[in-house]
Every structure is written in C-alpha cells, then in structure tokens.
C-alpha cells in the first residue's frame, strides 16, 4: 500500500469522524466548527490529487465565507445544548448505508478491470489565465450582489 | 500524487456517501434551523467529494472543473439565502426552532 493511499485513507477517516462530531455534538457552535473541519478535509483530498484550484475555491469561498458566517450565526444564537440525534432515523440511515456499501462492493466485484486513469488536470488547459480570472471575478461579483440583495431583504424584514 | 484506481474511487465514494448520510441524519434530527444549515453544508461537501473521480476521465477533466466551480458558487449563494432566511425567521417568530414553523398549504 503506497503512502499516498494511506494519506487518502487517513484524510477520509478524519473527515468522516469530523462529520460524526457534527451529528453527535449538542452545541450548534461546536457542530459548525466540526462542519468546517470536515469541509477542509474534503478540500485536502482534492489537494492530494493535485487539484489545487478546487482546493482553493472550497477553502476560500465555501469554508472561508459561508462556513465562517455559519459559525458566527451559530455563536450568536447559542442556547442550552440539547441532543439532536434521532435514533429511529439512525436505524434507517444505517440500513441505507449498508445497501449503498453493498452496491459499491458488488460493482467493484463485477467490474474488476475497470480503470479510471491518472488525474492530469492543468488549469492552463481549462481556459487562458486572464479569462479564468475574469470568470472568477464575475462569479465573486455575483455572490457580492447576492449578499447585498440579501442584506436588503433582511433590512425589509426589520421594518416589518 | 495518487492515481485513481478502483480502490481509490471506492474510498472516495464510500467517504462521500457516509458524509451525505450523516448530513441527512443531522437534517432529519435537527430541532433548529442552524443545525439544518450545517447539515446542508455537509451534504454539499459530500457532493464536492463525489466529483473527484470525474477528473480522472481525460476528456471530462475540464468539464469537471467547470462543474466544480458552478457547484461551489451556486451552493454558496443558496446557503447565503438560507442564512438570510434564518435572520428573517428570528425577527418574525423570535425563535429559530423548527417547531415554530407551521406548514401552510391550501385551505379546502
């Protein structure tokens, strides 16, 4: 087993453990911190496949902007911690997980020679650097516009 | 750099499904809307993870990156609106627990 595969298994395992922390934590604040950690580990899996542009987008946009706002909202609306874990639904989720796990296992057994190939993504092949910058700037501008319209919406809610 | 083979793809898909199912369970068990928001972000994280094997198909690598960009920005916008909705719900109901949200529906 190569060291890269071990790193992948370790990162995947830590991501799953962090997501379990989200479920089992009673306080929303800690839950949101665990959620941010999960997303950072998911982004790290992208990094070990040499997909750094996606890593940067997930960490900066998704965790850096939305994740931090979620942590701030969870910290603002802090109330008495209570367990938010439903055991009857957990049984159904475990059954679903078993079915999905069996589907993946049987697919692997039925297609032993299935190959995916190396990941050889180059940002320069996606589009030219200037076009890529313009695209990302346009998308960030759209998010900022959305943020402004959301702020206006919340302000209208205050007037009511 | 790790090459994608069946074992690697299985690890990625299993991790993605586990995070997705934990996100589902968190959403179903949630008693307030903030926990609902957190569970949604987890589900989007699972979607991001499931995109990785798409990059290993040489002719789809650029399309996969385009899908990743659109997914990241779309989900961010969606979650931003949900955060605003939480603020509005708190102002109107003075509460963020899901039990205060009553179903509407048509009246016969």
PDB file of C-alpha atoms in Angstrom:
ATOM      1  CA  UNK A   1       0.000   0.000   0.000  1.00  0.00           C
ATOM      2  CA  UNK A   2       1.539   3.291  -1.099  1.00  0.00           C
ATOM      3  CA  UNK A   3       1.997   6.201   1.296  1.00  0.00           C
ATOM      4  CA  UNK A   4      -0.336   8.361  -0.822  1.00  0.00           C
ATOM      5  CA  UNK A   5      -3.134   5.827  -0.395  1.00  0.00           C
ATOM      6  CA  UNK A   6      -2.518   5.804   3.368  1.00  0.00           C
ATOM      7  CA  UNK A   7      -2.756   9.615   3.427  1.00  0.00           C
ATOM      8  CA  UNK A   8      -6.012   9.416   1.451  1.00  0.00           C
ATOM      9  CA  UNK A   9      -7.469   6.840   3.873  1.00  0.00           C
ATOM     10  CA  UNK A  10      -6.357   8.949   6.861  1.00  0.00           C
ATOM     11  CA  UNK A  11      -7.907  12.140   5.446  1.00  0.00           C
ATOM     12  CA  UNK A  12     -11.135  10.327   4.532  1.00  0.00           C
ATOM     13  CA  UNK A  13     -11.288   8.774   8.003  1.00  0.00           C
ATOM     14  CA  UNK A  14     -10.752  12.124   9.753  1.00  0.00           C
ATOM     15  CA  UNK A  15     -13.420  13.712   7.506  1.00  0.00           C
ATOM     16  CA  UNK A  16     -15.924  11.009   8.491  1.00  0.00           C
ATOM     17  CA  UNK A  17     -15.020  11.381  12.206  1.00  0.00           C
ATOM     18  CA  UNK A  18     -15.487  15.178  11.971  1.00  0.00           C
ATOM     19  CA  UNK A  19     -18.875  14.685  10.321  1.00  0.00           C
ATOM     20  CA  UNK A  20     -19.821  12.340  13.172  1.00  0.00           C
ATOM     21  CA  UNK A  21     -18.827  15.173  15.513  1.00  0.00           C
ATOM     22  CA  UNK A  22     -21.397  17.382  13.751  1.00  0.00           C
ATOM     23  CA  UNK A  23     -24.102  14.806  14.394  1.00  0.00           C
ATOM     24  CA  UNK A  24     -23.225  13.955  17.996  1.00  0.00           C
ATOM     25  CA  UNK A  25     -22.317  17.431  19.260  1.00  0.00           C
ATOM     26  CA  UNK A  26     -25.111  19.013  21.302  1.00  0.00           C
ATOM     27  CA  UNK A  27     -23.981  22.623  20.812  1.00  0.00           C
ATOM     28  CA  UNK A  28     -24.533  24.188  17.385  1.00  0.00           C
ATOM     29  CA  UNK A  29     -21.318  26.224  17.761  1.00  0.00           C
ATOM     30  CA  UNK A  30     -19.106  23.138  18.087  1.00  0.00           C
ATOM     31  CA  UNK A  31     -21.194  21.442  15.426  1.00  0.00           C
ATOM     32  CA  UNK A  32     -20.413  24.236  12.956  1.00  0.00           C
ATOM     33  CA  UNK A  33     -16.706  24.024  13.835  1.00  0.00           C
ATOM     34  CA  UNK A  34     -16.748  20.284  13.137  1.00  0.00           C
ATOM     35  CA  UNK A  35     -18.543  21.019   9.852  1.00  0.00           C
ATOM     36  CA  UNK A  36     -15.809  23.466   8.819  1.00  0.00           C
ATOM     37  CA  UNK A  37     -13.159  20.870   9.696  1.00  0.00           C
ATOM     38  CA  UNK A  38     -14.986  18.258   7.589  1.00  0.00           C
ATOM     39  CA  UNK A  39     -15.045  20.570   4.573  1.00  0.00           C
ATOM     40  CA  UNK A  40     -11.354  21.425   4.977  1.00  0.00           C
ATOM     41  CA  UNK A  41     -10.508  17.697   4.983  1.00  0.00           C
ATOM     42  CA  UNK A  42     -12.690  17.193   1.900  1.00  0.00           C
ATOM     43  CA  UNK A  43     -10.727  20.017   0.232  1.00  0.00           C
ATOM     44  CA  UNK A  44      -7.456  18.376   1.361  1.00  0.00           C
ATOM     45  CA  UNK A  45      -8.452  15.224  -0.559  1.00  0.00           C
ATOM     46  CA  UNK A  46      -8.629  17.433  -3.664  1.00  0.00           C
ATOM     47  CA  UNK A  47      -5.140  18.739  -2.847  1.00  0.00           C
ATOM     48  CA  UNK A  48      -3.547  15.276  -2.747  1.00  0.00           C
ATOM     49  CA  UNK A  49      -4.908  14.655  -6.263  1.00  0.00           C
ATOM     50  CA  UNK A  50      -3.077  17.798  -7.423  1.00  0.00           C
ATOM     51  CA  UNK A  51      -6.347  19.712  -7.903  1.00  0.00           C
ATOM     52  CA  UNK A  52      -5.238  22.837  -6.049  1.00  0.00           C
ATOM     53  CA  UNK A  53      -7.628  25.266  -7.855  1.00  0.00           C
ATOM     54  CA  UNK A  54     -10.647  23.381  -6.441  1.00  0.00           C
ATOM     55  CA  UNK A  55      -8.959  23.206  -3.013  1.00  0.00           C
ATOM     56  CA  UNK A  56      -8.545  26.996  -3.030  1.00  0.00           C
ATOM     57  CA  UNK A  57     -12.143  27.584  -4.152  1.00  0.00           C
ATOM     58  CA  UNK A  58     -13.598  25.271  -1.483  1.00  0.00           C
ATOM     59  CA  UNK A  59     -11.425  26.615   1.336  1.00  0.00           C
ATOM     60  CA  UNK A  60     -11.719  30.321   0.439  1.00  0.00           C
ATOM     61  CA  UNK A  61     -15.306  30.541  -0.831  1.00  0.00           C
ATOM     62  CA  UNK A  62     -17.137  27.714   0.891  1.00  0.00           C
ATOM     63  CA  UNK A  63     -15.349  27.463   4.232  1.00  0.00           C
ATOM     64  CA  UNK A  64     -13.828  30.965   4.334  1.00  0.00           C
ATOM     65  CA  UNK A  65     -17.030  32.840   3.544  1.00  0.00           C
ATOM     66  CA  UNK A  66     -20.106  30.672   4.120  1.00  0.00           C
ATOM     67  CA  UNK A  67     -18.582  28.426   6.802  1.00  0.00           C
ATOM     68  CA  UNK A  68     -17.380  31.359   8.891  1.00  0.00           C
ATOM     69  CA  UNK A  69     -20.784  33.086   8.612  1.00  0.00           C
ATOM     70  CA  UNK A  70     -22.386  29.824   9.779  1.00  0.00           C
ATOM     71  CA  UNK A  71     -20.014  29.649  12.758  1.00  0.00           C
ATOM     72  CA  UNK A  72     -20.846  33.303  13.564  1.00  0.00           C
ATOM     73  CA  UNK A  73     -24.610  32.641  13.315  1.00  0.00           C
ATOM     74  CA  UNK A  74     -24.269  29.518  15.496  1.00  0.00           C
ATOM     75  CA  UNK A  75     -22.267  31.519  18.054  1.00  0.00           C
ATOM     76  CA  UNK A  76     -24.888  34.316  18.036  1.00  0.00           C
ATOM     77  CA  UNK A  77     -27.905  32.046  18.561  1.00  0.00           C
ATOM     78  CA  UNK A  78     -26.401  29.966  21.325  1.00  0.00           C
ATOM     79  CA  UNK A  79     -28.961  28.277  23.532  1.00  0.00           C
ATOM     80  CA  UNK A  80     -28.987  25.422  26.034  1.00  0.00           C
ATOM     81  CA  UNK A  81     -27.309  22.438  24.368  1.00  0.00           C
ATOM     82  CA  UNK A  82     -29.679  19.567  23.706  1.00  0.00           C
ATOM     83  CA  UNK A  83     -29.189  16.306  21.907  1.00  0.00           C
ATOM     84  CA  UNK A  84     -30.345  16.449  18.307  1.00  0.00           C
ATOM     85  CA  UNK A  85     -29.905  12.813  17.389  1.00  0.00           C
ATOM     86  CA  UNK A  86     -32.890  10.753  16.309  1.00  0.00           C
ATOM     87  CA  UNK A  87     -32.365   7.018  16.970  1.00  0.00           C
ATOM     88  CA  UNK A  88     -35.273   5.726  14.819  1.00  0.00           C
ATOM     89  CA  UNK A  89     -33.960   7.629  11.795  1.00  0.00           C
ATOM     90  CA  UNK A  90     -30.417   6.414  12.557  1.00  0.00           C
ATOM     91  CA  UNK A  91     -31.589   2.814  12.043  1.00  0.00           C
ATOM     92  CA  UNK A  92     -32.965   3.704   8.611  1.00  0.00           C
ATOM     93  CA  UNK A  93     -29.755   5.557   7.696  1.00  0.00           C
ATOM     94  CA  UNK A  94     -27.631   2.546   8.723  1.00  0.00           C
ATOM     95  CA  UNK A  95     -29.806   0.283   6.507  1.00  0.00           C
ATOM     96  CA  UNK A  96     -29.374   2.735   3.603  1.00  0.00           C
ATOM     97  CA  UNK A  97     -25.601   2.823   4.226  1.00  0.00           C
ATOM     98  CA  UNK A  98     -25.494  -0.998   4.129  1.00  0.00           C
ATOM     99  CA  UNK A  99     -27.374  -1.066   0.798  1.00  0.00           C
ATOM    100  CA  UNK A 100     -25.110   1.610  -0.723  1.00  0.00           C
ATOM    101  CA  UNK A 101     -21.988  -0.129   0.621  1.00  0.00           C
ATOM    102  CA  UNK A 102     -23.103  -3.420  -0.898  1.00  0.00           C
ATOM    103  CA  UNK A 103     -23.807  -1.677  -4.231  1.00  0.00           C
ATOM    104  CA  UNK A 104     -20.270  -0.222  -4.341  1.00  0.00           C
ATOM    105  CA  UNK A 105     -18.744  -3.566  -3.291  1.00  0.00           C
ATOM    106  CA  UNK A 106     -20.697  -5.561  -5.894  1.00  0.00           C
ATOM    107  CA  UNK A 107     -19.869  -3.017  -8.598  1.00  0.00           C
ATOM    108  CA  UNK A 108     -16.192  -3.471  -7.789  1.00  0.00           C
ATOM    109  CA  UNK A 109     -16.571  -7.269  -7.894  1.00  0.00           C
ATOM    110  CA  UNK A 110     -18.483  -7.271 -11.186  1.00  0.00           C
ATOM    111  CA  UNK A 111     -16.059  -4.857 -12.904  1.00  0.00           C
ATOM    112  CA  UNK A 112     -12.576  -5.902 -11.715  1.00  0.00           C
ATOM    113  CA  UNK A 113     -10.816  -4.433 -14.751  1.00  0.00           C
ATOM    114  CA  UNK A 114     -12.498  -1.056 -14.586  1.00  0.00           C
ATOM    115  CA  UNK A 115      -9.836   1.656 -14.688  1.00  0.00           C
ATOM    116  CA  UNK A 116     -10.135   5.382 -14.214  1.00  0.00           C
ATOM    117  CA  UNK A 117      -6.723   6.704 -15.271  1.00  0.00           C
ATOM    118  CA  UNK A 118      -4.477   9.407 -13.868  1.00  0.00           C
ATOM    119  CA  UNK A 119      -5.749  12.840 -12.958  1.00  0.00           C
ATOM    120  CA  UNK A 120      -3.874  15.217 -15.232  1.00  0.00           C
ATOM    121  CA  UNK A 121      -5.793  18.440 -14.865  1.00  0.00           C
ATOM    122  CA  UNK A 122      -3.961  21.629 -15.836  1.00  0.00           C
ATOM    123  CA  UNK A 123      -5.614  24.950 -15.127  1.00  0.00           C
ATOM    124  CA  UNK A 124      -3.971  26.436 -18.196  1.00  0.00           C
ATOM    125  CA  UNK A 125      -5.871  23.941 -20.397  1.00  0.00           C
ATOM    126  CA  UNK A 126      -9.227  24.953 -18.889  1.00  0.00           C
ATOM    127  CA  UNK A 127      -9.076  28.458 -20.271  1.00  0.00           C
ATOM    128  CA  UNK A 128      -6.465  31.173 -20.515  1.00  0.00           C
ATOM    129  CA  UNK A 129      -5.359  32.725 -17.227  1.00  0.00           C
ATOM    130  CA  UNK A 130      -6.939  36.121 -17.984  1.00  0.00           C
ATOM    131  CA  UNK A 131     -10.275  34.519 -18.919  1.00  0.00           C
ATOM    132  CA  UNK A 132     -10.183  32.388 -15.779  1.00  0.00           C
ATOM    133  CA  UNK A 133      -9.530  35.465 -13.628  1.00  0.00           C
ATOM    134  CA  UNK A 134     -12.429  37.298 -15.309  1.00  0.00           C
ATOM    135  CA  UNK A 135     -14.706  34.277 -14.742  1.00  0.00           C
ATOM    136  CA  UNK A 136     -13.841  34.028 -11.040  1.00  0.00           C
ATOM    137  CA  UNK A 137     -14.134  37.811 -10.607  1.00  0.00           C
ATOM    138  CA  UNK A 138     -17.569  37.743 -12.284  1.00  0.00           C
ATOM    139  CA  UNK A 139     -18.724  34.894 -10.027  1.00  0.00           C
ATOM    140  CA  UNK A 140     -17.400  36.650  -6.913  1.00  0.00           C
ATOM    141  CA  UNK A 141     -19.171  39.853  -8.055  1.00  0.00           C
ATOM    142  CA  UNK A 142     -22.398  37.861  -8.414  1.00  0.00           C
ATOM    143  CA  UNK A 143     -22.015  36.500  -4.873  1.00  0.00           C
ATOM    144  CA  UNK A 144     -21.393  40.057  -3.567  1.00  0.00           C
ATOM    145  CA  UNK A 145     -24.518  41.282  -5.406  1.00  0.00           C
ATOM    146  CA  UNK A 146     -26.462  38.385  -3.903  1.00  0.00           C
ATOM    147  CA  UNK A 147     -25.101  39.343  -0.478  1.00  0.00           C
ATOM    148  CA  UNK A 148     -26.257  42.945  -0.958  1.00  0.00           C
ATOM    149  CA  UNK A 149     -29.748  41.844  -2.032  1.00  0.00           C
ATOM    150  CA  UNK A 150     -29.876  39.501   0.986  1.00  0.00           C
ATOM    151  CA  UNK A 151     -28.899  42.396   3.274  1.00  0.00           C
ATOM    152  CA  UNK A 152     -31.695  44.472   1.729  1.00  0.00           C
ATOM    153  CA  UNK A 153     -34.112  41.576   2.271  1.00  0.00           C
ATOM    154  CA  UNK A 154     -33.096  41.323   5.945  1.00  0.00           C
ATOM    155  CA  UNK A 155     -33.438  45.115   6.321  1.00  0.00           C
ATOM    156  CA  UNK A 156     -37.005  44.927   4.934  1.00  0.00           C
ATOM    157  CA  UNK A 157     -37.675  42.211   7.493  1.00  0.00           C
ATOM    158  CA  UNK A 158     -36.580  44.675  10.213  1.00  0.00           C
ATOM    159  CA  UNK A 159     -39.027  47.329   9.011  1.00  0.00           C
ATOM    160  CA  UNK A 160     -41.911  44.868   9.239  1.00  0.00           C
TER     161      UNK A 160
ATOM    162  CA  UNK B   1       0.052  12.258  -6.347  1.00  0.00           C
ATOM    163  CA  UNK B   2      -2.420   9.373  -6.004  1.00  0.00           C
ATOM    164  CA  UNK B   3      -3.525   7.566  -9.174  1.00  0.00           C
ATOM    165  CA  UNK B   4      -7.223   6.855  -9.381  1.00  0.00           C
ATOM    166  CA  UNK B   5      -7.969   3.135  -9.449  1.00  0.00           C
ATOM    167  CA  UNK B   6     -10.991   1.162  -8.290  1.00  0.00           C
ATOM    168  CA  UNK B   7      -9.770   1.074  -4.663  1.00  0.00           C
ATOM    169  CA  UNK B   8      -9.184   4.838  -4.557  1.00  0.00           C
ATOM    170  CA  UNK B   9     -12.537   5.544  -6.227  1.00  0.00           C
ATOM    171  CA  UNK B  10     -14.268   3.208  -3.745  1.00  0.00           C
ATOM    172  CA  UNK B  11     -12.659   5.045  -0.791  1.00  0.00           C
ATOM    173  CA  UNK B  12     -13.796   8.394  -2.200  1.00  0.00           C
ATOM    174  CA  UNK B  13     -17.349   7.225  -2.926  1.00  0.00           C
ATOM    175  CA  UNK B  14     -17.747   5.471   0.440  1.00  0.00           C
ATOM    176  CA  UNK B  15     -16.499   8.589   2.277  1.00  0.00           C
ATOM    177  CA  UNK B  16     -18.827  10.749   0.197  1.00  0.00           C
ATOM    178  CA  UNK B  17     -21.855   8.542   0.885  1.00  0.00           C
ATOM    179  CA  UNK B  18     -21.075   8.335   4.622  1.00  0.00           C
ATOM    180  CA  UNK B  19     -20.805  12.147   4.893  1.00  0.00           C
ATOM    181  CA  UNK B  20     -24.010  12.513   2.835  1.00  0.00           C
ATOM    182  CA  UNK B  21     -25.931  10.067   5.034  1.00  0.00           C
ATOM    183  CA  UNK B  22     -24.654  11.742   8.227  1.00  0.00           C
ATOM    184  CA  UNK B  23     -25.815  15.053   6.683  1.00  0.00           C
ATOM    185  CA  UNK B  24     -29.246  13.526   6.019  1.00  0.00           C
ATOM    186  CA  UNK B  25     -29.468  12.191   9.583  1.00  0.00           C
ATOM    187  CA  UNK B  26     -28.413  15.566  11.005  1.00  0.00           C
ATOM    188  CA  UNK B  27     -31.088  17.298   8.881  1.00  0.00           C
ATOM    189  CA  UNK B  28     -33.824  14.852   9.938  1.00  0.00           C
ATOM    190  CA  UNK B  29     -32.841  15.071  13.608  1.00  0.00           C
ATOM    191  CA  UNK B  30     -32.421  18.849  13.668  1.00  0.00           C
ATOM    192  CA  UNK B  31     -34.553  20.832  16.096  1.00  0.00           C
ATOM    193  CA  UNK B  32     -33.423  24.295  14.945  1.00  0.00           C
ATOM    194  CA  UNK B  33     -32.697  25.882  11.584  1.00  0.00           C
ATOM    195  CA  UNK B  34     -28.988  26.460  12.280  1.00  0.00           C
ATOM    196  CA  UNK B  35     -28.420  22.712  12.585  1.00  0.00           C
ATOM    197  CA  UNK B  36     -30.348  22.405   9.299  1.00  0.00           C
ATOM    198  CA  UNK B  37     -27.947  24.898   7.665  1.00  0.00           C
ATOM    199  CA  UNK B  38     -24.931  22.967   8.971  1.00  0.00           C
ATOM    200  CA  UNK B  39     -26.334  19.686   7.623  1.00  0.00           C
ATOM    201  CA  UNK B  40     -26.875  21.266   4.184  1.00  0.00           C
ATOM    202  CA  UNK B  41     -23.239  22.378   4.064  1.00  0.00           C
ATOM    203  CA  UNK B  42     -22.182  18.819   4.936  1.00  0.00           C
ATOM    204  CA  UNK B  43     -24.277  17.476   2.067  1.00  0.00           C
ATOM    205  CA  UNK B  44     -22.628  19.894  -0.363  1.00  0.00           C
ATOM    206  CA  UNK B  45     -19.234  18.723   0.963  1.00  0.00           C
ATOM    207  CA  UNK B  46     -20.226  15.164   0.062  1.00  0.00           C
ATOM    208  CA  UNK B  47     -21.156  16.330  -3.445  1.00  0.00           C
ATOM    209  CA  UNK B  48     -17.742  18.014  -3.875  1.00  0.00           C
ATOM    210  CA  UNK B  49     -16.041  14.758  -2.857  1.00  0.00           C
ATOM    211  CA  UNK B  50     -18.052  12.692  -5.360  1.00  0.00           C
ATOM    212  CA  UNK B  51     -16.786  14.935  -8.183  1.00  0.00           C
ATOM    213  CA  UNK B  52     -13.132  13.830  -7.838  1.00  0.00           C
ATOM    214  CA  UNK B  53     -13.312  10.626  -9.989  1.00  0.00           C
ATOM    215  CA  UNK B  54     -14.770  12.718 -12.826  1.00  0.00           C
ATOM    216  CA  UNK B  55     -11.376  14.452 -13.127  1.00  0.00           C
ATOM    217  CA  UNK B  56      -9.701  11.134 -13.974  1.00  0.00           C
ATOM    218  CA  UNK B  57     -11.521  10.895 -17.324  1.00  0.00           C
ATOM    219  CA  UNK B  58      -9.164  12.855 -19.589  1.00  0.00           C
ATOM    220  CA  UNK B  59     -11.840  14.280 -21.894  1.00  0.00           C
ATOM    221  CA  UNK B  60     -14.038  15.294 -18.936  1.00  0.00           C
ATOM    222  CA  UNK B  61     -11.380  16.941 -16.730  1.00  0.00           C
ATOM    223  CA  UNK B  62     -12.127  20.488 -17.913  1.00  0.00           C
ATOM    224  CA  UNK B  63     -15.890  19.884 -17.718  1.00  0.00           C
ATOM    225  CA  UNK B  64     -15.403  18.501 -14.190  1.00  0.00           C
ATOM    226  CA  UNK B  65     -13.602  21.683 -13.137  1.00  0.00           C
ATOM    227  CA  UNK B  66     -16.414  23.770 -14.664  1.00  0.00           C
ATOM    228  CA  UNK B  67     -18.997  21.713 -12.765  1.00  0.00           C
ATOM    229  CA  UNK B  68     -16.938  22.143  -9.564  1.00  0.00           C
ATOM    230  CA  UNK B  69     -16.812  25.960  -9.973  1.00  0.00           C
ATOM    231  CA  UNK B  70     -20.548  26.224 -10.706  1.00  0.00           C
ATOM    232  CA  UNK B  71     -21.396  23.877  -7.801  1.00  0.00           C
ATOM    233  CA  UNK B  72     -19.246  25.807  -5.316  1.00  0.00           C
ATOM    234  CA  UNK B  73     -20.678  29.223  -6.240  1.00  0.00           C
ATOM    235  CA  UNK B  74     -24.288  28.003  -6.583  1.00  0.00           C
ATOM    236  CA  UNK B  75     -24.235  26.226  -3.227  1.00  0.00           C
ATOM    237  CA  UNK B  76     -22.604  29.267  -1.600  1.00  0.00           C
ATOM    238  CA  UNK B  77     -25.399  31.510  -2.939  1.00  0.00           C
ATOM    239  CA  UNK B  78     -28.057  29.070  -1.786  1.00  0.00           C
ATOM    240  CA  UNK B  79     -26.622  28.876   1.717  1.00  0.00           C
ATOM    241  CA  UNK B  80     -26.321  32.669   1.846  1.00  0.00           C
ATOM    242  CA  UNK B  81     -30.060  32.952   1.178  1.00  0.00           C
ATOM    243  CA  UNK B  82     -30.767  30.352   3.878  1.00  0.00           C
ATOM    244  CA  UNK B  83     -28.689  32.382   6.367  1.00  0.00           C
ATOM    245  CA  UNK B  84     -30.786  35.452   5.490  1.00  0.00           C
ATOM    246  CA  UNK B  85     -33.949  33.360   5.920  1.00  0.00           C
ATOM    247  CA  UNK B  86     -32.767  32.366   9.411  1.00  0.00           C
ATOM    248  CA  UNK B  87     -32.351  36.065  10.284  1.00  0.00           C
ATOM    249  CA  UNK B  88     -35.833  36.901   8.980  1.00  0.00           C
ATOM    250  CA  UNK B  89     -37.371  33.908  10.794  1.00  0.00           C
ATOM    251  CA  UNK B  90     -35.796  35.067  14.052  1.00  0.00           C
ATOM    252  CA  UNK B  91     -37.154  38.609  13.577  1.00  0.00           C
ATOM    253  CA  UNK B  92     -40.667  37.397  12.795  1.00  0.00           C
ATOM    254  CA  UNK B  93     -41.044  34.475  15.232  1.00  0.00           C
ATOM    255  CA  UNK B  94     -38.422  35.411  17.862  1.00  0.00           C
ATOM    256  CA  UNK B  95     -37.362  31.787  17.703  1.00  0.00           C
ATOM    257  CA  UNK B  96     -35.219  29.615  15.434  1.00  0.00           C
ATOM    258  CA  UNK B  97     -36.581  26.209  16.410  1.00  0.00           C
ATOM    259  CA  UNK B  98     -38.184  24.219  13.630  1.00  0.00           C
ATOM    260  CA  UNK B  99     -41.281  23.571  15.758  1.00  0.00           C
ATOM    261  CA  UNK B 100     -42.354  27.237  15.344  1.00  0.00           C
ATOM    262  CA  UNK B 101     -42.541  26.773  11.569  1.00  0.00           C
ATOM    263  CA  UNK B 102     -46.025  25.656  10.686  1.00  0.00           C
ATOM    264  CA  UNK B 103     -46.975  24.152   7.378  1.00  0.00           C
ATOM    265  CA  UNK B 104     -49.053  26.332   5.090  1.00  0.00           C
ATOM    266  CA  UNK B 105     -50.848  24.550   2.317  1.00  0.00           C
ATOM    267  CA  UNK B 106     -54.194  25.100   0.649  1.00  0.00           C
ATOM    268  CA  UNK B 107     -57.426  25.501   2.515  1.00  0.00           C
ATOM    269  CA  UNK B 108     -60.335  23.486   1.219  1.00  0.00           C
TER     270      UNK B 108
END
